[in-house]
Short mmCIF file of C-alpha atoms in Angstrom, two decimals:
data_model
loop_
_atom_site.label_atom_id
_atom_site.label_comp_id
_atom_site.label_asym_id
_atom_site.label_seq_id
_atom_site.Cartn_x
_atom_site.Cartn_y
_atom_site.Cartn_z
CA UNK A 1 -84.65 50.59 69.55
CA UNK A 2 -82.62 50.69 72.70
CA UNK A 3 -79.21 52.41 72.40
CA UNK A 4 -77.14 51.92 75.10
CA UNK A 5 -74.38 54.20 76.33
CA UNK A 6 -71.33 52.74 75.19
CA UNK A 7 -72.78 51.67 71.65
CA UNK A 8 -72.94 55.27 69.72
CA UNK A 9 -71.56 58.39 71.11
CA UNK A 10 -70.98 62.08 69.36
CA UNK A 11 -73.51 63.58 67.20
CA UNK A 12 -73.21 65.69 63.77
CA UNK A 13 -70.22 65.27 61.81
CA UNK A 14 -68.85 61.67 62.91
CA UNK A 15 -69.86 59.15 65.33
CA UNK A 16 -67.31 57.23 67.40
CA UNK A 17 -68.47 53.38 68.35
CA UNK A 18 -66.01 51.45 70.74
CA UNK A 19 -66.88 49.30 73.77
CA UNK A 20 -64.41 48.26 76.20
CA UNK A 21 -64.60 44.34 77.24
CA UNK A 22 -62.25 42.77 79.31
CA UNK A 23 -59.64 41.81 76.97
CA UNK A 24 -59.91 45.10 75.11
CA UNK A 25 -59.74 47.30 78.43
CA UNK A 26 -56.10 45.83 78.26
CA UNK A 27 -55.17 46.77 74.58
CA UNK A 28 -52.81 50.24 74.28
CA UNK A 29 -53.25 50.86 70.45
CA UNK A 30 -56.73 51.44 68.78
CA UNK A 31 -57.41 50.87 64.90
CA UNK A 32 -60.17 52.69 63.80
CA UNK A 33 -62.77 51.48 60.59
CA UNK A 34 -65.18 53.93 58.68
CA UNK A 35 -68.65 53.38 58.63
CA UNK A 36 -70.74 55.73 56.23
CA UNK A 37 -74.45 55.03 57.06
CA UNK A 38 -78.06 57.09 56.84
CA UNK A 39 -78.82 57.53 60.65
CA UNK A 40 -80.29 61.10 60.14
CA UNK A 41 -83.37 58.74 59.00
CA UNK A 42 -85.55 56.28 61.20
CA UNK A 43 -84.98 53.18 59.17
CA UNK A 44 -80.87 53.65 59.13
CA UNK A 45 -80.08 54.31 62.75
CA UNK A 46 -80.60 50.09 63.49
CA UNK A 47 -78.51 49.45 60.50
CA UNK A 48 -75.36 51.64 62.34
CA UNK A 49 -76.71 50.32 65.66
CA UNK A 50 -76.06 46.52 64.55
CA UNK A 51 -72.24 47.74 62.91
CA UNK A 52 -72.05 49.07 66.01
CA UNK A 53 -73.09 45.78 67.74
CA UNK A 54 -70.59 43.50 65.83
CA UNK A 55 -67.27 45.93 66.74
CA UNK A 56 -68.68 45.32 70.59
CA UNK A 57 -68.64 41.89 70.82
CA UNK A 58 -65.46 41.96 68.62
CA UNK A 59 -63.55 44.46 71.24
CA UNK A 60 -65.30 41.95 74.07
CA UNK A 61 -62.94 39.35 72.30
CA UNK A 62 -59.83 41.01 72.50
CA UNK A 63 -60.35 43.11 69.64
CA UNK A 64 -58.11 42.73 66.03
CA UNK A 65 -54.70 42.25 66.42
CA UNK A 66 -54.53 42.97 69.92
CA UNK A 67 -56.15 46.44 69.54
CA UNK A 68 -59.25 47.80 70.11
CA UNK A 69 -61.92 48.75 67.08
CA UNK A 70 -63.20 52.32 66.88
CA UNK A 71 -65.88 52.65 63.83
CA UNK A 72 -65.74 56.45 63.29
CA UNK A 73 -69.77 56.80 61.84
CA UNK A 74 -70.42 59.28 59.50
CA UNK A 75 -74.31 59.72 58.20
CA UNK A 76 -74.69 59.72 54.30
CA UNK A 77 -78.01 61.18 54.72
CA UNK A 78 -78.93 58.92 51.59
CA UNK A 79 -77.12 61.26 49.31
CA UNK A 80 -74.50 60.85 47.40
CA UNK A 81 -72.46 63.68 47.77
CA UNK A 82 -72.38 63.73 51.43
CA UNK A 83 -71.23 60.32 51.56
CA UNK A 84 -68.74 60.55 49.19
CA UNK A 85 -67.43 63.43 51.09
CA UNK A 86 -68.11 61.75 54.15
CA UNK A 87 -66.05 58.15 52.79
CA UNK A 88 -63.10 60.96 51.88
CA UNK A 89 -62.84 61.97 55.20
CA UNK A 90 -62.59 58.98 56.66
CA UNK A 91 -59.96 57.56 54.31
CA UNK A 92 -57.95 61.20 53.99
CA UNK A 93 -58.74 62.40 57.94
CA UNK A 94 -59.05 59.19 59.51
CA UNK A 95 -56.90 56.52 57.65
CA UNK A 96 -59.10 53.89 57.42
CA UNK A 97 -58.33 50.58 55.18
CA UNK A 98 -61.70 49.60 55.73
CA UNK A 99 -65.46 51.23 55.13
CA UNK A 100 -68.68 49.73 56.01
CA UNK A 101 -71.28 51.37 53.37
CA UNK A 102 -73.21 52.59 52.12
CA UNK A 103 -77.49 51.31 52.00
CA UNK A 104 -78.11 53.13 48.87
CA UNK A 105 -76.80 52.04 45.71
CA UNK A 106 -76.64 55.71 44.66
CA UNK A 107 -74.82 56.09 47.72
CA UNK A 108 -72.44 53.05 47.21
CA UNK A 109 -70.81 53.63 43.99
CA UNK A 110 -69.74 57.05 43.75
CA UNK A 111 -68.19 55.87 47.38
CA UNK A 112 -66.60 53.15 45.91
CA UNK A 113 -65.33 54.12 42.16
CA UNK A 114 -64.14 57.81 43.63
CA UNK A 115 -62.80 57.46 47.11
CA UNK A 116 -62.41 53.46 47.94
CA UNK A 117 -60.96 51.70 44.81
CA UNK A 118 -58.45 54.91 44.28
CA UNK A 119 -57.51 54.70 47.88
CA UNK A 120 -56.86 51.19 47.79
CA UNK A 121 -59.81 50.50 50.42
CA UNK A 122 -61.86 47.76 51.23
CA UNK A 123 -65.18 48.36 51.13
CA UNK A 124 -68.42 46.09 52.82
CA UNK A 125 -72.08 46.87 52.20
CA UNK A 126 -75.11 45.87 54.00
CA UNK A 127 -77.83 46.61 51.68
CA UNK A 128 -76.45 47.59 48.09
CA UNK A 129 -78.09 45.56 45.62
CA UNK A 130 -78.05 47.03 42.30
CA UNK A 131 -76.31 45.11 39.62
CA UNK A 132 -74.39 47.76 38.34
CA UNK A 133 -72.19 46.68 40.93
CA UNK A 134 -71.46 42.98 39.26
CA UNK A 135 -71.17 44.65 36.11
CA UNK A 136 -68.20 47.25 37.44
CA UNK A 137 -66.56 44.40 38.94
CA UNK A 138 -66.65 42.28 35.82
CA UNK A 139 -64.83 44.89 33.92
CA UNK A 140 -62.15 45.08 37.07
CA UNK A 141 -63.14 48.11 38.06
CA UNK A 142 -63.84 47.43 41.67
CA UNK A 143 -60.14 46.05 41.81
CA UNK A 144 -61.96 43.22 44.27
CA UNK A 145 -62.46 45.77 47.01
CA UNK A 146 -65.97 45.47 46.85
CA UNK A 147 -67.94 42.56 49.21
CA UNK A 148 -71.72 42.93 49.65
CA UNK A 149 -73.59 40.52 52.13
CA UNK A 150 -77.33 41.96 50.45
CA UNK A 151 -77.96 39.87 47.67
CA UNK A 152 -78.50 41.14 44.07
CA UNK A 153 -81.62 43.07 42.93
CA UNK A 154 -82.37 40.04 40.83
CA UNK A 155 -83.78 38.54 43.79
CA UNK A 156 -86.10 40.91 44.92
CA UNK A 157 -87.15 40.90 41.44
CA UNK A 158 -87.85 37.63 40.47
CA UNK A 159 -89.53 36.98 44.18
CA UNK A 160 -91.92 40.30 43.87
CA UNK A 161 -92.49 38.94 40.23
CA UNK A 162 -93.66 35.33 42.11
CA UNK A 163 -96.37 37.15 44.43
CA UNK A 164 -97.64 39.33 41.53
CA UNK A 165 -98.39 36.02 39.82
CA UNK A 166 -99.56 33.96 42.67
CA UNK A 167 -102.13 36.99 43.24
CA UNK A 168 -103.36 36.64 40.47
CA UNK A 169 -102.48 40.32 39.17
CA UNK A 170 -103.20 40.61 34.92
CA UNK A 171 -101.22 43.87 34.81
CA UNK A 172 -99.22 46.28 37.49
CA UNK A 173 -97.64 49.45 37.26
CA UNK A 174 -94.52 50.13 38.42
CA UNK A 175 -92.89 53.49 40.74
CA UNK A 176 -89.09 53.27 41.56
CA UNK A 177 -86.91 55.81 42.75
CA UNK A 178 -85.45 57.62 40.69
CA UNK A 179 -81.48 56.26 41.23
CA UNK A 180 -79.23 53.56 40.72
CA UNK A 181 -80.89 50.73 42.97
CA UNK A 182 -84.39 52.10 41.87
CA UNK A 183 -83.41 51.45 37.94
CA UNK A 184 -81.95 49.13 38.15
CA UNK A 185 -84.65 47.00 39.71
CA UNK A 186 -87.41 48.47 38.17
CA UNK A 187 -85.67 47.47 34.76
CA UNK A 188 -85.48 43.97 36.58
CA UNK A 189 -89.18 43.44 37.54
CA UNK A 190 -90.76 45.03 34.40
CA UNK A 191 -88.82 41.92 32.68
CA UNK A 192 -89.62 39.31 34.87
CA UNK A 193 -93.32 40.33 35.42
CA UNK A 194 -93.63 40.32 31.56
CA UNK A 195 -92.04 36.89 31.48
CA UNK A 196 -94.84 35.59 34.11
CA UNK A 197 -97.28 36.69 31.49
CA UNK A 198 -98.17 40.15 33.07
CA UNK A 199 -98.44 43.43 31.78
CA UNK A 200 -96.84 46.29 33.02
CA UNK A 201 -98.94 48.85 32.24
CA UNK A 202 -96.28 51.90 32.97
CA UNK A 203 -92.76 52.37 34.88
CA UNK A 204 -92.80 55.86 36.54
CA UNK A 205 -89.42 57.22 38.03
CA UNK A 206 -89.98 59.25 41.66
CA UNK A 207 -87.59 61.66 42.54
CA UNK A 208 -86.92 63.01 46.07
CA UNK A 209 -88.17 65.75 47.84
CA UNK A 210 -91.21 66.70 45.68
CA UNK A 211 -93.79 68.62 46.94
CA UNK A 212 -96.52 66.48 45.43
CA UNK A 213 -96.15 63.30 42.84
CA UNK A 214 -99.77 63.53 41.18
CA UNK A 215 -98.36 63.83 37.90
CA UNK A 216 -96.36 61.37 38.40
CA UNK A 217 -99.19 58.81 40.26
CA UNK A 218 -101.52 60.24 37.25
CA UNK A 219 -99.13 58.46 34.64
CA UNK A 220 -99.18 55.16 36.77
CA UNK A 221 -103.20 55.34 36.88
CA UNK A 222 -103.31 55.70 33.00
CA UNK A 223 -103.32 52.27 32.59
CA UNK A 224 -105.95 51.06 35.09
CA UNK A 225 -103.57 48.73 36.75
CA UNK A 226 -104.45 45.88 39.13
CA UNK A 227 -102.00 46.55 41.04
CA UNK A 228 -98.92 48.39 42.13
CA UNK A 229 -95.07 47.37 42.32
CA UNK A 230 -93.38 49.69 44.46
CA UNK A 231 -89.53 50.20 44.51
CA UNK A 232 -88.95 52.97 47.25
CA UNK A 233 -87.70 54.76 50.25
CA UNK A 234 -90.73 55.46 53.19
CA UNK A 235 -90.65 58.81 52.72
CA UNK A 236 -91.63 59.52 49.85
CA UNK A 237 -93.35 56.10 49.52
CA UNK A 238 -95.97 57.13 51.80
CA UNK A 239 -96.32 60.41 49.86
CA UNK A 240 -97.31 58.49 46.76
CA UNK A 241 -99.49 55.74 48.52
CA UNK A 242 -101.29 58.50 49.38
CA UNK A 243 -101.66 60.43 46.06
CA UNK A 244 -102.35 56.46 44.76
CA UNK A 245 -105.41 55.96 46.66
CA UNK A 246 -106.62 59.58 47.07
CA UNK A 247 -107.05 59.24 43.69
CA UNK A 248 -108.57 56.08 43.19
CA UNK A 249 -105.79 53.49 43.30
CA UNK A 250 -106.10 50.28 44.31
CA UNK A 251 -104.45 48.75 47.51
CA UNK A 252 -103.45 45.66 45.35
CA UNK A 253 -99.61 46.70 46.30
CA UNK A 254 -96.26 44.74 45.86
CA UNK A 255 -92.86 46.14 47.83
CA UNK A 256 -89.67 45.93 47.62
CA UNK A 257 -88.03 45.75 51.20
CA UNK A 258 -87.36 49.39 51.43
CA UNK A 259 -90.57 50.26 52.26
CA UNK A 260 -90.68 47.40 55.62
CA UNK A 261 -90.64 50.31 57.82
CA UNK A 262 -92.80 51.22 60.56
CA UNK A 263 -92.78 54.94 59.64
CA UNK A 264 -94.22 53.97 56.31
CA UNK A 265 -97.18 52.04 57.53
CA UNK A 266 -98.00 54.23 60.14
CA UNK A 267 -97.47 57.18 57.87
CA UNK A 268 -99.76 55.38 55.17
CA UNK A 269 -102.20 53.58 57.81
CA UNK A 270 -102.29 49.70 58.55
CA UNK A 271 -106.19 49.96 57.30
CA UNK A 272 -105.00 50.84 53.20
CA UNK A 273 -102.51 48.04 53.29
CA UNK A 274 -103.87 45.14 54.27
CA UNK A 275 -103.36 43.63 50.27
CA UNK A 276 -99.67 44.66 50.14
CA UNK A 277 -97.14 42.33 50.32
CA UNK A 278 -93.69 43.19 50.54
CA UNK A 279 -90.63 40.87 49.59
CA UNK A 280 -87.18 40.85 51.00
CA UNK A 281 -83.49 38.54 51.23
CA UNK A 282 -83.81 36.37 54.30
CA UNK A 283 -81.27 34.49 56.34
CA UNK A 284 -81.22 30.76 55.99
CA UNK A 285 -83.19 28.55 58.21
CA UNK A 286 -79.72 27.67 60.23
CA UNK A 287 -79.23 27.89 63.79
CA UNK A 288 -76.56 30.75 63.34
CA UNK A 289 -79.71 32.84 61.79
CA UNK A 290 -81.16 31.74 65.01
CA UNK A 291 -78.16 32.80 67.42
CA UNK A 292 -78.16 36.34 66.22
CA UNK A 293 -81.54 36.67 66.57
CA UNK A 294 -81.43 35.86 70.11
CA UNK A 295 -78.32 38.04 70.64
CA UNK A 296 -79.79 40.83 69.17
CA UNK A 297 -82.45 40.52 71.32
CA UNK A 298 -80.61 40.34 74.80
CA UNK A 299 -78.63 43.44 73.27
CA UNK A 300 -81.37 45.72 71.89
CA UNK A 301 -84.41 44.18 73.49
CA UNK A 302 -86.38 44.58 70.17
CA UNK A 303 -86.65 41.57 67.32
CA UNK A 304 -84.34 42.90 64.28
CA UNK A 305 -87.09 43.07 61.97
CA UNK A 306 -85.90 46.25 60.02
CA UNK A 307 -84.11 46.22 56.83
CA UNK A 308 -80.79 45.05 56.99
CA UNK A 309 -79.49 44.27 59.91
CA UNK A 310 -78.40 40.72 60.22
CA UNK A 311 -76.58 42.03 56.68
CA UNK A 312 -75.36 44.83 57.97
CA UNK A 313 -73.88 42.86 61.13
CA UNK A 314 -72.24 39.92 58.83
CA UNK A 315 -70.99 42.74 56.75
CA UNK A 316 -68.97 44.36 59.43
CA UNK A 317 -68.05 40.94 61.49
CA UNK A 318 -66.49 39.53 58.15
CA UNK A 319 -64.64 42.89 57.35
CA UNK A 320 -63.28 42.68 60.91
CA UNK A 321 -62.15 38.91 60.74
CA UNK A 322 -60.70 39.82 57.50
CA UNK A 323 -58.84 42.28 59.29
CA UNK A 324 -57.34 39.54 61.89
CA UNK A 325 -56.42 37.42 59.09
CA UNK A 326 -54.44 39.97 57.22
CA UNK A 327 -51.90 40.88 59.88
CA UNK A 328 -51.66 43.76 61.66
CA UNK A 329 -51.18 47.29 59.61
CA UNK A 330 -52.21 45.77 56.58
CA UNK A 331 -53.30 47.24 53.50
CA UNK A 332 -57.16 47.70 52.29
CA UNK A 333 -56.04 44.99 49.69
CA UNK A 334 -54.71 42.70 51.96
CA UNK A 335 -57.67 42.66 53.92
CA UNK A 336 -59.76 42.21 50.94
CA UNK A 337 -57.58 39.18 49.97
CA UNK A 338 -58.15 37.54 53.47
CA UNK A 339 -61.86 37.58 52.84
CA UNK A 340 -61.71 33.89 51.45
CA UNK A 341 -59.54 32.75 54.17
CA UNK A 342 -62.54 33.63 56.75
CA UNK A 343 -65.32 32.53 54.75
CA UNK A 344 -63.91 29.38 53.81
CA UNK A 345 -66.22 26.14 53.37
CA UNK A 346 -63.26 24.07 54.54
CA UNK A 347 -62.49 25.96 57.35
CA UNK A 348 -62.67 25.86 61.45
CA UNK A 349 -66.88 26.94 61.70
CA UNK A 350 -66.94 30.22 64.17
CA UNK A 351 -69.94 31.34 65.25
CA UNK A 352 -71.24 34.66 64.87
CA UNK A 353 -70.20 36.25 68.37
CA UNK A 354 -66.99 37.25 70.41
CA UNK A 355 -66.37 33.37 71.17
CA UNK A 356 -66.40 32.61 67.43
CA UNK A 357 -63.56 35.74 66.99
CA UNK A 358 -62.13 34.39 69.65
CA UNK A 359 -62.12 31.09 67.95
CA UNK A 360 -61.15 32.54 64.54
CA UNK A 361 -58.39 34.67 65.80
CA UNK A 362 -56.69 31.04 67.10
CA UNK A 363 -57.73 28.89 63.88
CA UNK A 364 -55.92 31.64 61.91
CA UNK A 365 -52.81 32.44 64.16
CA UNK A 366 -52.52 28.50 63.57
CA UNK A 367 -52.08 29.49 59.68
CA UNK A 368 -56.01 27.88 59.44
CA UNK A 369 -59.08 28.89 57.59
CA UNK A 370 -62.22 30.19 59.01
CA UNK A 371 -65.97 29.50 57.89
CA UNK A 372 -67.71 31.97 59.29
CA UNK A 373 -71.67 30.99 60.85
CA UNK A 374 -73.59 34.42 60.71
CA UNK A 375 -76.41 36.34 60.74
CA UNK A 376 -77.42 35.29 56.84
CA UNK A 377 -75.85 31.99 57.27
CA UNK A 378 -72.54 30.82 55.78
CA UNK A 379 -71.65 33.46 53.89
CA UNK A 380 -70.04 32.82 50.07
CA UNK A 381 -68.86 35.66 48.07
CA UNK A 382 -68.24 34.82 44.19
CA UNK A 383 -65.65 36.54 41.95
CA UNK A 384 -67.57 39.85 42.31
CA UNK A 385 -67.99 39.80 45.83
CA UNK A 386 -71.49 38.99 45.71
CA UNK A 387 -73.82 36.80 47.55
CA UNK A 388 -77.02 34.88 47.07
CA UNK A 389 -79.95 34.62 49.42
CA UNK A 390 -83.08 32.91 50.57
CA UNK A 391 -86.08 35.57 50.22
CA UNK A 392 -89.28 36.08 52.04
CA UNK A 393 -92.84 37.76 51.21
CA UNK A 394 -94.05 39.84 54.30
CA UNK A 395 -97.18 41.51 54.97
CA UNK A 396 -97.54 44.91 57.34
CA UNK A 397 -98.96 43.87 61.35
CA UNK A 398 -99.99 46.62 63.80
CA UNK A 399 -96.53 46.07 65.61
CA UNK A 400 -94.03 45.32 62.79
CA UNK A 401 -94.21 42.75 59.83
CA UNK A 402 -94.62 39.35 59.39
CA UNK A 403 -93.60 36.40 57.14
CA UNK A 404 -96.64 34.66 54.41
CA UNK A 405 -93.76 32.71 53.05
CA UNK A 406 -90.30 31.82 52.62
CA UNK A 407 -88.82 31.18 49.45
CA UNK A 408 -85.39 28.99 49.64
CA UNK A 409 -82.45 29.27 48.14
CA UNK A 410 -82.87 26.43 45.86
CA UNK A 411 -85.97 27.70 44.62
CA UNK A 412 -84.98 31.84 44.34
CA UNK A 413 -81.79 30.13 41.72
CA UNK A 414 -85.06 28.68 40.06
CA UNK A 415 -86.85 32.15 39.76
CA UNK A 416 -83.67 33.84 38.75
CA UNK A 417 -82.91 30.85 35.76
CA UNK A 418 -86.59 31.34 34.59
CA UNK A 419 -87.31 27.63 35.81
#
């Protein structure tokens, strides 16, 4: 991944992202935004790279309000204590009204039930996906705050459900790690697997940082499973892939989109996975999709094939228009009222790029509506501020991944309804 100089400076404790295009060179007041990713691991540092990307191309415009962005970018280290202390920092040291976080679900809603909602902040994820979030926000206890451009677990769910079937799998274990996102989905595929008509033979939590998981891979192989759903991180994912098959396991393996990640395969080795097949929320087939593709490859010089990027760039290029809508200095809740106004089916269409905020910023000066184009397509939060998706089913290639099949929207609803 190539970084380039302007796009993530400072190290450690916080990272400062700015960039300086015409227009913003001539701003005098800065507004800064919180970011609270994982780049201490491989897999996160593209997801703060492509925040990163959207606040560029948003300063190239002129920035919000007439000032420039700074994302202040602390690393969460996927745990939950550092980024809640990490979120409280920004909010208490920094004085953001917006934060862009976290990946993990763990991660996510001690962030947002102990630092955002009591602060009044809005909050945008990339990559959260466990329903407990729905749920929370149901009750009111998100005080609509809470926007995530990742769709539900559900999805992965019901699509890694779909390949176990069309593979013709009679039974599959299941290992999840062990935290919010990993039980919630676990609890997800066990029930859609069994209403597909296959057993699941045994549903084994992994915890981090272990120095070996036989006991736990031991308890999955009771069963004599024909295959393996897999609903973790590539750390330790590799770990257990390799207890799996050391110990007789078969390579009949279905993943959730946490483990698309080079260090995983190459950790694992592309010659034990050539049955897995991984699933993951796609963009639409839209020529927005197609536009950040080809921008994030004139930026980065790479295809953004890792997990969540185009989310995690809608995520922070919606938070940011949100931002223009509200008016300058306003609130966390103002901004997350304004969210509707820029992701309006009605409204002007602005592309995904500082012309579209360029664009936007006139539509809504004009006392308009924006529908914003992006990187997952024209985006549509409901009630709870959560999305739906198109999926795909991957398999592992000695460069990256690449797609067997894409599932549509249309027919992931189906999945999801039992149709």
């Amino acid at each position: 991944m190539k970084m380039g100089s302007k796009h993530i400076t400072g190290l450690a404790l916080g990272l400062t992202v700015s960039a300086f295009g015409s227009a913003a060179m001539a701003s005098d007041c800065t507004t800064k935004i919180g970011t609270v990713l994982p780049t201490s691991v491989d897999w996160g540092r593209p997801i703060a790279e492509t925040a990163g990307f959207a606040v560029e191309q948003v300063n190239e415009a002129g920035g919000v309000q007439g000032c420039e962005i700074e994302m202040v970018l602390r690393d969460s280290q996927v745990d939950p204590k550092v980024g809640v202390d990490a979120a409280k920092a920004l909010v208490d040291l920094d004085g953001v009204q917006v934060l862009i976080g976290a990946v993990s679900s763990g991660v996510s809603m001690p962030i947002l039930t102990s630092v955002t909602v009591p602060a009044g902040v809005a909050q945008f994820s990339c990559c959260s996906s466990s329903g407990a979030f729905t749920t929370l926000a149901e009750e009111g206890g998100t005080n609509g705050l809470w926007f995530r451009t990742f769709a539900t677990s559900g999805v992965q769910a019901a699509v890694g459900a779909k390949v176990a079937k069309d593979q013709g799998y009679g039974s599959i274990a299941i290992l999840y790690k062990n935290d919010d996102w990993g039980q919630d989905i676990s609890k997800l595929i066990a029930e859609d697997l069994v209403d597909m008509g296959i057993t699941v033979t045994a549903s084994v939590a992994i915890n981090d940082g272990q120095p070996s998981y036989r006991a736990e891979v031991t308890e999955a192989l009771g069963g004599q499973p024909e295959a393996i759903y897999m609903a973790l991180y590539p750390n330790e994912g590799a770990s257990v892939v390799r207890e799996w098959l050391s110990l007789g396991g078969t390579q009949n393996m279905v993943m959730a989109n946490s483990l698309k990640s080079d260090e995983f395969r190459d950790n694992v080795g592309l010659q034990y996975l050539g049955n897995a097949l991984g699933t993951d929320t796609a963009s639409p087939r839209v020529a927005s999709a197609d536009a950040f593709v080809a921008s994030y490859k004139e930026r980065f010089e790479s295809e953004p094939n890792g997990p969540g990027l185009s989310n995690s760039y809608d995520a922070t290029m919606i938070a940011l228009l949100a931002m223009e809508a509200a008016g300058k200095d306003a609130t966390g809740a103002e901004i997350a009222a304004s969210v509707s106004r820029v992701t309006d089916p009605a409204g002007t269409p602005v592309s995904a790029d500082a012309a579209g905020f360029a664009a936007a910023r006139e539509a809504l000066t004009a006392g308009g509506s924006v529908m914003y184009q992006g990187a997952t397509g024209n985006v549509r939060f409901d009630a709870n501020g959560d999305v739906s998706a198109p999926a795909v089913v991957w398999s592992f290639t000695e460069t990256g991944t690449q797609e067997k099949q894409y599932v549509t929207l249309q027919e992931v609803d189906a999945l999801m309804m039992g149709d």
